[in-house]
Amino acid sequence: QVQLVESGGGLVQAGGSARLSCAASGSIFSINDMGWYRQAPGKQRELVAAITSPGTTNYADPVKGRFTISRDNAKNTVYLQMNSLKPEDTAVYYCNAKIASRRYAYRDYWGQGTQVTVSS
């Protein structure tokens, strides 16, 4: 079994910062891409940022220059540093990772989600 456990988030004032963490545990042979998605009320889940195993990053246009994704491969953990937060960043943030429990057998795993609320 593989689990993704998220932490961080909460209530933040506009212009403030928050940091999300997501740790993978369980039967892990290898982790490929990791990323963060978010879903606001009444909207579809969307990609926020992603990072490959070597560290190549990709960001959604609305968060470029404000959010930074990083990972610690030794700890099987991915982070999302969010700066200059805006009310429109309010959403439930989900961690995602492509994890193999044995060679070549990758599948998608999701965290439980963590609420980030930005007050104006």
mmCIF file of C-alpha atoms in Angstrom:
data_model
loop_
_atom_site.group_PDB
_atom_site.id
_atom_site.type_symbol
_atom_site.label_atom_id
_atom_site.label_comp_id
_atom_site.label_asym_id
_atom_site.label_seq_id
_atom_site.Cartn_x
_atom_site.Cartn_y
_atom_site.Cartn_z
ATOM 1 C CA GLN A 1 0.000 0.000 0.000
ATOM 2 C CA VAL A 2 1.118 3.543 -0.798
ATOM 3 C CA GLN A 3 -0.088 6.664 0.965
ATOM 4 C CA LEU A 4 0.353 10.372 0.305
ATOM 5 C CA VAL A 5 -0.049 12.504 3.401
ATOM 6 C CA GLU A 6 -0.329 16.255 3.018
ATOM 7 C CA SER A 7 0.285 18.983 5.566
ATOM 8 C CA GLY A 8 0.242 22.758 5.592
ATOM 9 C CA GLY A 9 -2.373 25.134 4.271
ATOM 10 C CA GLY A 10 -5.043 26.832 6.341
ATOM 11 C CA LEU A 11 -6.199 30.433 6.424
ATOM 12 C CA VAL A 12 -3.820 33.043 5.005
ATOM 13 C CA GLN A 13 -4.218 36.748 4.331
ATOM 14 C CA ALA A 14 -3.869 38.029 0.790
ATOM 15 C CA GLY A 15 -0.236 38.754 0.048
ATOM 16 C CA GLY A 16 0.914 36.180 2.564
ATOM 17 C CA SER A 17 2.682 32.870 2.171
ATOM 18 C CA ALA A 18 2.025 29.225 2.915
ATOM 19 C CA ARG A 19 3.915 25.992 2.420
ATOM 20 C CA LEU A 20 2.413 22.622 1.612
ATOM 21 C CA SER A 21 4.174 19.307 2.116
ATOM 22 C CA CYS A 22 3.285 15.856 0.849
ATOM 23 C CA ALA A 23 5.090 12.724 1.992
ATOM 24 C CA ALA A 24 4.768 9.364 0.261
ATOM 25 C CA SER A 25 5.071 6.204 2.310
ATOM 26 C CA GLY A 26 4.481 2.485 1.985
ATOM 27 C CA SER A 27 5.607 -0.012 -0.611
ATOM 28 C CA ILE A 28 7.636 2.301 -2.868
ATOM 29 C CA PHE A 29 10.112 1.087 -5.478
ATOM 30 C CA SER A 30 10.377 4.352 -7.413
ATOM 31 C CA ILE A 31 8.657 7.742 -7.718
ATOM 32 C CA ASN A 32 8.398 9.479 -11.070
ATOM 33 C CA ASP A 33 6.596 12.808 -11.482
ATOM 34 C CA MET A 34 5.087 14.562 -8.453
ATOM 35 C CA GLY A 35 2.738 17.501 -8.498
ATOM 36 C CA TRP A 36 0.098 19.672 -6.917
ATOM 37 C CA TYR A 37 -3.425 20.189 -8.176
ATOM 38 C CA ARG A 38 -6.202 22.355 -6.806
ATOM 39 C CA GLN A 39 -9.958 22.439 -6.972
ATOM 40 C CA ALA A 40 -12.011 25.506 -6.145
ATOM 41 C CA PRO A 41 -15.760 25.260 -5.404
ATOM 42 C CA GLY A 42 -17.721 24.714 -8.595
ATOM 43 C CA LYS A 43 -14.590 24.290 -10.694
ATOM 44 C CA GLN A 44 -12.656 21.377 -12.118
ATOM 45 C CA ARG A 45 -9.444 20.162 -10.585
ATOM 46 C CA GLU A 46 -6.475 21.836 -12.269
ATOM 47 C CA LEU A 47 -2.737 21.371 -12.323
ATOM 48 C CA VAL A 48 -0.822 23.919 -10.251
ATOM 49 C CA ALA A 49 2.749 22.688 -10.552
ATOM 50 C CA ALA A 50 4.661 19.509 -11.334
ATOM 51 C CA ILE A 51 8.226 18.292 -10.926
ATOM 52 C CA THR A 52 10.052 15.359 -12.470
ATOM 53 C CA SER A 53 12.389 13.057 -10.585
ATOM 54 C CA PRO A 54 15.515 14.913 -11.822
ATOM 55 C CA GLY A 55 13.875 18.231 -10.870
ATOM 56 C CA THR A 56 12.406 19.759 -14.025
ATOM 57 C CA THR A 57 9.436 21.929 -13.083
ATOM 58 C CA ASN A 58 6.258 23.064 -14.788
ATOM 59 C CA TYR A 59 3.795 25.695 -13.547
ATOM 60 C CA ALA A 60 0.297 26.814 -14.433
ATOM 61 C CA ASP A 61 0.272 30.378 -15.766
ATOM 62 C CA PRO A 62 -1.727 31.860 -12.825
ATOM 63 C CA VAL A 63 0.952 30.824 -10.300
ATOM 64 C CA LYS A 64 4.162 31.436 -12.262
ATOM 65 C CA GLY A 65 6.529 33.646 -10.340
ATOM 66 C CA ARG A 66 4.602 33.177 -7.080
ATOM 67 C CA PHE A 67 4.680 29.428 -6.369
ATOM 68 C CA THR A 68 7.708 27.135 -6.194
ATOM 69 C CA ILE A 69 7.568 23.353 -6.296
ATOM 70 C CA SER A 70 10.448 21.276 -4.983
ATOM 71 C CA ARG A 71 11.082 17.727 -3.846
ATOM 72 C CA ASP A 72 13.343 15.750 -1.562
ATOM 73 C CA ASN A 73 13.827 12.357 -3.181
ATOM 74 C CA ALA A 74 15.509 10.922 -0.084
ATOM 75 C CA LYS A 75 12.357 11.710 1.923
ATOM 76 C CA ASN A 76 9.856 10.914 -0.852
ATOM 77 C CA THR A 77 8.399 14.356 -0.236
ATOM 78 C CA VAL A 78 7.190 17.166 -2.477
ATOM 79 C CA TYR A 79 6.692 20.762 -1.370
ATOM 80 C CA LEU A 80 4.777 23.766 -2.658
ATOM 81 C CA GLN A 81 5.909 27.176 -1.473
ATOM 82 C CA MET A 82 3.159 29.701 -2.171
ATOM 83 C CA ASN A 83 3.971 33.410 -1.986
ATOM 84 C CA SER A 84 1.960 36.531 -2.767
ATOM 85 C CA LEU A 85 -1.236 34.584 -2.270
ATOM 86 C CA LYS A 86 -4.454 35.908 -3.791
ATOM 87 C CA PRO A 87 -8.094 35.198 -2.895
ATOM 88 C CA GLU A 88 -8.405 33.333 -6.209
ATOM 89 C CA ASP A 89 -5.832 30.821 -4.940
ATOM 90 C CA THR A 90 -8.441 29.593 -2.457
ATOM 91 C CA ALA A 91 -9.035 25.907 -3.119
ATOM 92 C CA VAL A 92 -8.461 22.390 -1.870
ATOM 93 C CA TYR A 93 -4.928 21.438 -2.853
ATOM 94 C CA TYR A 94 -4.163 17.822 -3.750
ATOM 95 C CA CYS A 95 -0.807 16.113 -3.988
ATOM 96 C CA ASN A 96 -0.265 13.676 -6.856
ATOM 97 C CA ALA A 97 2.554 11.242 -7.535
ATOM 98 C CA LYS A 98 3.337 8.507 -10.035
ATOM 99 C CA ILE A 99 4.672 5.689 -7.902
ATOM 100 C CA ALA A 100 5.838 2.195 -8.701
ATOM 101 C CA SER A 101 5.700 -0.526 -6.069
ATOM 102 C CA ARG A 102 7.745 -2.723 -8.381
ATOM 103 C CA ARG A 103 9.852 -2.074 -11.497
ATOM 104 C CA TYR A 104 7.919 -0.316 -14.315
ATOM 105 C CA ALA A 105 4.523 -0.640 -12.581
ATOM 106 C CA TYR A 106 3.673 3.050 -12.118
ATOM 107 C CA ARG A 107 0.263 4.272 -11.123
ATOM 108 C CA ASP A 108 -1.223 7.568 -9.926
ATOM 109 C CA TYR A 109 -1.724 8.234 -6.237
ATOM 110 C CA TRP A 110 -3.521 11.175 -4.622
ATOM 111 C CA GLY A 111 -3.379 12.820 -1.241
ATOM 112 C CA GLN A 112 -6.484 13.522 0.794
ATOM 113 C CA GLY A 113 -6.440 17.226 0.006
ATOM 114 C CA THR A 114 -5.714 20.239 2.178
ATOM 115 C CA GLN A 115 -7.725 23.459 2.270
ATOM 116 C CA VAL A 116 -6.031 26.766 1.514
ATOM 117 C CA THR A 117 -8.185 29.830 2.102
ATOM 118 C CA VAL A 118 -6.874 33.282 1.218
ATOM 119 C CA SER A 119 -8.767 36.163 2.787
ATOM 120 C CA SER A 120 -8.856 39.593 1.188
#
